PDB file of C-alpha atoms in Angstrom:
ATOM      1  CA  MET A  64       0.333   0.104   0.406  1.00 77.00           C
ATOM      2  CA  ALA A  65       2.755   2.211   0.820  1.00 79.00           C
ATOM      3  CA  VAL A  66       4.345   1.724  -2.600  1.00 80.00           C
ATOM      4  CA  PHE A  67       0.790   2.763  -4.666  1.00 77.00           C
ATOM      5  CA  ILE A  68       0.633   5.591  -2.136  1.00 82.00           C
ATOM      6  CA  ALA A  69       4.451   7.033  -2.827  1.00 74.00           C
ATOM      7  CA  LEU A  70       3.862   6.056  -6.756  1.00 75.00           C
ATOM      8  CA  VAL A  71       0.318   8.540  -6.665  1.00 75.00           C
ATOM      9  CA  PHE A  72       2.541  11.126  -5.337  1.00 74.00           C
ATOM     10  CA  LEU A  73       5.525  10.853  -7.483  1.00 69.00           C
ATOM     11  CA  ALA A  74       2.823  10.835 -10.915  1.00 66.00           C
ATOM     12  CA  VAL A  75       1.169  13.571  -8.897  1.00 67.00           C
ATOM     13  CA  VAL A  76       4.528  15.385  -8.567  1.00 68.00           C
ATOM     14  CA  ILE A  77       5.786  14.664 -12.134  1.00 71.00           C
ATOM     15  CA  ILE A  78       2.262  14.999 -14.436  1.00 67.00           C
ATOM     16  CA  ILE A  79       0.846  17.986 -12.905  1.00 62.00           C
ATOM     17  CA  PRO A  80       4.431  20.651 -13.531  1.00 62.00           C
ATOM     18  CA  VAL A  81       4.805  18.920 -17.383  1.00 59.00           C
ATOM     19  CA  LEU A  82       0.508  19.345 -17.864  1.00 57.00           C
ATOM     20  CA  PHE A  83       0.675  23.260 -16.357  1.00 58.00           C
ATOM     21  CA  LEU A  84       3.831  24.291 -15.639  1.00 59.00           C
ATOM     22  CA  VAL A  85       5.465  23.781 -19.202  1.00 64.00           C
ATOM     23  CA  PRO A  86       4.911  26.775 -22.029  1.00 67.00           C
ATOM     24  CA  ARG A  87       3.215  25.014 -25.262  1.00 71.00           C
ATOM     25  CA  MET A  88       3.928  26.040 -28.126  1.00 74.00           C
ATOM     26  CA  PRO A  89       0.755  28.240 -29.958  1.00 79.00           C
ATOM     27  CA  GLU A  90      -1.708  26.892 -31.909  1.00 81.00           C
ATOM     28  CA  PHE A  91      -1.778  28.023 -35.327  1.00 79.00           C
ATOM     29  CA  ALA A  92      -5.045  27.308 -38.117  1.00 79.00           C
ATOM     30  CA  VAL A  93      -4.842  29.267 -41.667  1.00 80.00           C
ATOM     31  CA  SER A  94      -9.259  30.152 -42.225  1.00 81.00           C
ATOM     32  CA  SER A  95      -8.480  32.061 -45.321  1.00 80.00           C
ATOM     33  CA  ALA A  96      -6.234  33.079 -47.764  1.00 79.00           C
ATOM     34  CA  CYS A  97      -6.233  35.416 -51.592  1.00 80.00           C
ATOM     35  CA  VAL A  98      -5.703  36.947 -53.751  1.00 82.00           C
ATOM     36  CA  THR A  99      -7.098  40.015 -54.645  1.00 83.00           C
ATOM     37  CA  GLY A 100      -6.229  42.882 -58.516  1.00 86.00           C
ATOM     38  CA  PHE A 101      -3.494  41.072 -59.896  1.00 83.00           C
ATOM     39  CA  ASN A 102      -2.017  41.940 -62.583  1.00 85.00           C
ATOM     40  CA  LEU A 103       1.145  42.006 -64.361  1.00 83.00           C
ATOM     41  CA  SER A 104       2.023  45.216 -66.904  1.00 82.00           C
ATOM     42  CA  SER A 105       4.067  43.902 -69.878  1.00 70.00           C
ATOM     43  CA  ALA A 106       7.528  42.079 -70.164  1.00 61.00           C
ATOM     44  CA  GLN A 107       8.677  45.404 -70.805  1.00 67.00           C
ATOM     45  CA  GLN A 108       8.177  47.274 -67.873  1.00 74.00           C
ATOM     46  CA  GLN A 109       7.371  44.242 -65.358  1.00 85.00           C
ATOM     47  CA  GLN A 110       5.316  46.055 -62.979  1.00 88.00           C
ATOM     48  CA  LEU A 111       3.346  43.270 -60.680  1.00 87.00           C
ATOM     49  CA  SER A 112       0.384  45.202 -58.478  1.00 89.00           C
ATOM     50  CA  ALA A 113      -1.789  42.412 -56.167  1.00 86.00           C
ATOM     51  CA  SER A 114      -3.168  42.004 -52.588  1.00 87.00           C
ATOM     52  CA  PHE A 115      -2.304  39.573 -50.491  1.00 84.00           C
ATOM     53  CA  ASP A 116      -4.704  38.451 -47.545  1.00 85.00           C
ATOM     54  CA  LEU A 117      -4.848  36.055 -44.904  1.00 83.00           C
ATOM     55  CA  ASN A 118      -6.581  35.759 -41.827  1.00 84.00           C
ATOM     56  CA  LEU A 119      -4.850  33.051 -38.636  1.00 83.00           C
ATOM     57  CA  THR A 120      -6.088  31.637 -35.941  1.00 87.00           C
ATOM     58  CA  VAL A 121      -3.442  31.395 -33.382  1.00 85.00           C
ATOM     59  CA  HIS A 122      -4.611  30.272 -30.251  1.00 89.00           C
ATOM     60  CA  SER A 123      -3.124  30.021 -27.402  1.00 86.00           C
ATOM     61  CA  PRO A 124      -3.376  26.952 -25.338  1.00 85.00           C
ATOM     62  CA  ASN A 125      -1.057  27.132 -21.505  1.00 80.00           C
ATOM     63  CA  ARG A 126      -3.075  27.629 -18.816  1.00 78.00           C
ATOM     64  CA  LEU A 127      -0.193  29.373 -16.093  1.00 77.00           C
ATOM     65  CA  LYS A 128       1.972  31.774 -19.404  1.00 78.00           C
ATOM     66  CA  ARG A 129       1.524  34.377 -22.110  1.00 81.00           C
ATOM     67  CA  ILE A 130       3.227  34.389 -25.037  1.00 81.00           C
ATOM     68  CA  TYR A 131       5.367  37.752 -26.263  1.00 81.00           C
ATOM     69  CA  TYR A 132       5.315  37.989 -30.212  1.00 81.00           C
ATOM     70  CA  GLU A 133       8.296  39.941 -30.796  1.00 81.00           C
ATOM     71  CA  ARG A 134       8.229  40.767 -33.606  1.00 81.00           C
ATOM     72  CA  VAL A 135       6.087  39.375 -36.563  1.00 83.00           C
ATOM     73  CA  THR A 136       6.853  40.069 -39.773  1.00 85.00           C
ATOM     74  CA  ALA A 137       4.577  38.940 -43.556  1.00 84.00           C
ATOM     75  CA  SER A 138       6.094  38.159 -46.851  1.00 84.00           C
ATOM     76  CA  VAL A 139       4.805  37.337 -50.408  1.00 84.00           C
ATOM     77  CA  VAL A 140       7.618  34.916 -52.163  1.00 82.00           C
ATOM     78  CA  TYR A 141       7.647  34.250 -55.957  1.00 81.00           C
ATOM     79  CA  ALA A 142       9.880  31.446 -56.715  1.00 79.00           C
ATOM     80  CA  SER A 143      13.066  33.087 -54.407  1.00 78.00           C
ATOM     81  CA  ASP A 144      12.129  36.716 -55.652  1.00 83.00           C
ATOM     82  CA  ILE A 145      10.222  38.490 -52.204  1.00 83.00           C
ATOM     83  CA  LEU A 146       7.485  40.856 -53.943  1.00 84.00           C
ATOM     84  CA  SER A 147       5.876  41.908 -51.072  1.00 85.00           C
ATOM     85  CA  GLU A 148       7.220  42.299 -47.378  1.00 86.00           C
ATOM     86  CA  ASN A 149       5.488  44.011 -44.057  1.00 85.00           C
ATOM     87  CA  THR A 150       6.118  43.818 -40.246  1.00 85.00           C
ATOM     88  CA  LEU A 151       3.384  43.444 -38.429  1.00 84.00           C
ATOM     89  CA  ALA A 152       3.139  44.838 -34.485  1.00 86.00           C
ATOM     90  CA  PRO A 153       4.448  43.094 -31.519  1.00 86.00           C
ATOM     91  CA  PHE A 154       1.215  41.765 -29.433  1.00 85.00           C
ATOM     92  CA  ASP A 155       1.486  39.830 -26.699  1.00 86.00           C
ATOM     93  CA  GLN A 156      -1.819  36.570 -25.485  1.00 87.00           C
ATOM     94  CA  GLY A 157      -3.195  35.551 -22.021  1.00 87.00           C
ATOM     95  CA  LYS A 158      -3.627  32.180 -21.148  1.00 86.00           C
ATOM     96  CA  GLY A 159      -6.225  30.120 -22.756  1.00 88.00           C
ATOM     97  CA  GLU A 160      -6.910  33.206 -25.205  1.00 92.00           C
ATOM     98  CA  THR A 161      -7.357  33.280 -29.652  1.00 92.00           C
ATOM     99  CA  THR A 162      -6.295  35.821 -30.987  1.00 90.00           C
ATOM    100  CA  VAL A 163      -6.817  36.547 -35.306  1.00 90.00           C
ATOM    101  CA  LEU A 164      -4.621  38.051 -37.422  1.00 86.00           C
ATOM    102  CA  ARG A 165      -5.570  40.333 -40.370  1.00 89.00           C
ATOM    103  CA  VAL A 166      -2.467  40.250 -43.003  1.00 86.00           C
ATOM    104  CA  ARG A 167      -2.397  42.015 -45.904  1.00 88.00           C
ATOM    105  CA  LEU A 168       0.259  42.011 -48.636  1.00 85.00           C
ATOM    106  CA  ALA A 169      -0.044  44.904 -51.369  1.00 88.00           C
ATOM    107  CA  SER A 170       2.919  44.749 -54.850  1.00 87.00           C
ATOM    108  CA  LEU A 171       1.454  48.333 -56.124  1.00 88.00           C
ATOM    109  CA  GLY A 172       3.320  48.005 -60.186  1.00 87.00           C
ATOM    110  CA  GLU A 173       6.336  47.077 -58.072  1.00 86.00           C
ATOM    111  CA  TYR A 174       8.761  45.698 -60.368  1.00 88.00           C
ATOM    112  CA  VAL A 175       9.631  41.866 -60.889  1.00 86.00           C
ATOM    113  CA  ASN A 176      12.861  40.505 -62.462  1.00 83.00           C
ATOM    114  CA  SER A 177      12.514  39.054 -65.692  1.00 84.00           C
ATOM    115  CA  ASP A 178      12.699  35.686 -64.623  1.00 84.00           C
ATOM    116  CA  VAL A 179      10.387  36.076 -62.532  1.00 83.00           C
ATOM    117  CA  ALA A 180       7.716  37.567 -64.723  1.00 82.00           C
ATOM    118  CA  ARG A 181       8.106  34.781 -67.177  1.00 82.00           C
ATOM    119  CA  GLY A 182       7.029  32.369 -64.141  1.00 82.00           C
ATOM    120  CA  ILE A 183       4.404  33.959 -62.930  1.00 80.00           C
ATOM    121  CA  GLU A 184       3.289  34.222 -66.903  1.00 79.00           C
ATOM    122  CA  SER A 185       4.394  30.139 -67.850  1.00 79.00           C
ATOM    123  CA  ASP A 186       2.190  29.342 -64.573  1.00 77.00           C
ATOM    124  CA  ARG A 187      -0.632  31.335 -65.526  1.00 73.00           C
ATOM    125  CA  GLY A 188      -1.027  29.875 -69.181  1.00 72.00           C
ATOM    126  CA  ARG A 189      -0.882  25.841 -68.449  1.00 73.00           C
ATOM    127  CA  GLY A 190      -3.988  26.939 -66.478  1.00 65.00           C
ATOM    128  CA  ASP A 191      -3.446  26.098 -62.974  1.00 61.00           C
ATOM    129  CA  GLY A 192      -2.275  29.304 -61.760  1.00 61.00           C
ATOM    130  CA  ALA A 193       1.250  31.129 -60.210  1.00 65.00           C
ATOM    131  CA  LYS A 194       2.288  28.997 -56.995  1.00 72.00           C
ATOM    132  CA  TYR A 195       3.081  32.133 -54.205  1.00 72.00           C
ATOM    133  CA  HIS A 196       4.365  31.118 -50.356  1.00 73.00           C
ATOM    134  CA  ALA A 197       3.228  33.597 -48.130  1.00 74.00           C
ATOM    135  CA  SER A 198       5.487  33.452 -45.174  1.00 75.00           C
ATOM    136  CA  ILE A 199       4.667  34.682 -41.305  1.00 73.00           C
ATOM    137  CA  VAL A 200       7.401  34.587 -39.158  1.00 76.00           C
ATOM    138  CA  CYS A 201       6.861  34.891 -35.750  1.00 72.00           C
ATOM    139  CA  ALA A 202       9.872  35.585 -32.690  1.00 70.00           C
ATOM    140  CA  THR A 203       8.599  34.770 -29.646  1.00 67.00           C
ATOM    141  CA  LEU A 204      10.831  33.927 -25.853  1.00 61.00           C
ATOM    142  CA  SER A 205      10.581  30.037 -27.422  1.00 61.00           C
ATOM    143  CA  GLY A 206      11.081  29.759 -30.314  1.00 66.00           C
ATOM    144  CA  ILE A 207      10.312  30.654 -34.051  1.00 71.00           C
ATOM    145  CA  LEU A 208       7.688  30.410 -35.677  1.00 69.00           C
ATOM    146  CA  LYS A 209       6.978  30.081 -39.529  1.00 74.00           C
ATOM    147  CA  ILE A 210       3.528  29.938 -41.184  1.00 72.00           C
ATOM    148  CA  VAL A 211       4.238  29.173 -44.836  1.00 75.00           C
ATOM    149  CA  VAL A 212       0.830  29.791 -46.840  1.00 73.00           C
ATOM    150  CA  LYS A 213       0.816  28.266 -50.884  1.00 75.00           C
ATOM    151  CA  ILE A 214      -1.758  30.197 -52.641  1.00 71.00           C
ATOM    152  CA  ASP A 215      -2.025  30.865 -56.174  1.00 69.00           C
ATOM    153  CA  SER A 216      -2.864  33.510 -58.134  1.00 63.00           C
ATOM    154  CA  ASP A 217      -6.545  32.989 -58.587  1.00 65.00           C
ATOM    155  CA  GLY A 218      -7.002  33.652 -54.779  1.00 62.00           C
ATOM    156  CA  LYS A 219      -6.801  29.754 -53.572  1.00 66.00           C
ATOM    157  CA  MET A 220      -5.289  28.164 -50.896  1.00 65.00           C
ATOM    158  CA  LEU A 221      -3.565  24.898 -51.744  1.00 65.00           C
ATOM    159  CA  VAL A 222      -1.429  24.025 -48.764  1.00 65.00           C
ATOM    160  CA  TYR A 223      -0.226  25.404 -45.494  1.00 66.00           C
ATOM    161  CA  SER A 224       2.492  23.380 -43.438  1.00 67.00           C
ATOM    162  CA  LEU A 225       3.973  25.908 -39.485  1.00 63.00           C
ATOM    163  CA  GLU A 226       7.514  25.170 -38.402  1.00 65.00           C
ATOM    164  CA  LEU A 227       8.677  25.962 -35.437  1.00 61.00           C
ATOM    165  CA  HIS A 228      12.015  26.493 -34.136  1.00 61.00           C
ATOM    166  CA  TYR A 229      13.086  26.075 -30.676  1.00 59.00           C
ATOM    167  CA  LYS A 230      15.374  28.732 -28.600  1.00 57.00           C
ATOM    168  CA  LYS A 231      17.815  26.713 -27.009  1.00 52.00           C
TER     169      LYS A 231
END
C-alpha cells in the first residue's frame, strides 16, 4: 500500500508540472488566403500589382503563461523573390486566448525581374495559376514560428504548413 501511495504521489508531482507549468507552443490555423487585383504588366515594364490577404487564428494552449510575440513579419515570395514584405505589430496572448491576425500584403506596380515575370506568365499560361508562398514569421521568447501558405494567383489556398524552431 505504501508503494502505491508513493507511486501516486510521484505521478502527481511529475504530471502536474508537465500539464500546467511547461509552456506549449501556440496553435495556428489559416482560415483564409486570397489574391485580389492581380495584374502583371507587359514584359517590357514587368510591374506587378496584387493584394495578398491572409487570416490566421492563433490560440495559446497555455494555462499559466502568457506568450509574447516580439517580432512578427509577413512576406509573399514567388520562386525565391520577395514580392511584398511587412512587419506586423507585436502582440501578446493571455492564458488560453485566441487571436485573429489579418495580414494584407500589397504589391502596387512593383518591378519584378524578367525571370519572375516569365515564370508567373508561364504558370498562368498552363492554367494552374502562379504559385506563391506567403510566410508569417513570429519570434517568441520560446522560439521561432513560421507559417507558410501556398496560394495561387486565382486566390485559392492550396496548402499551409507550420514550422517550429525552439530556442536552446
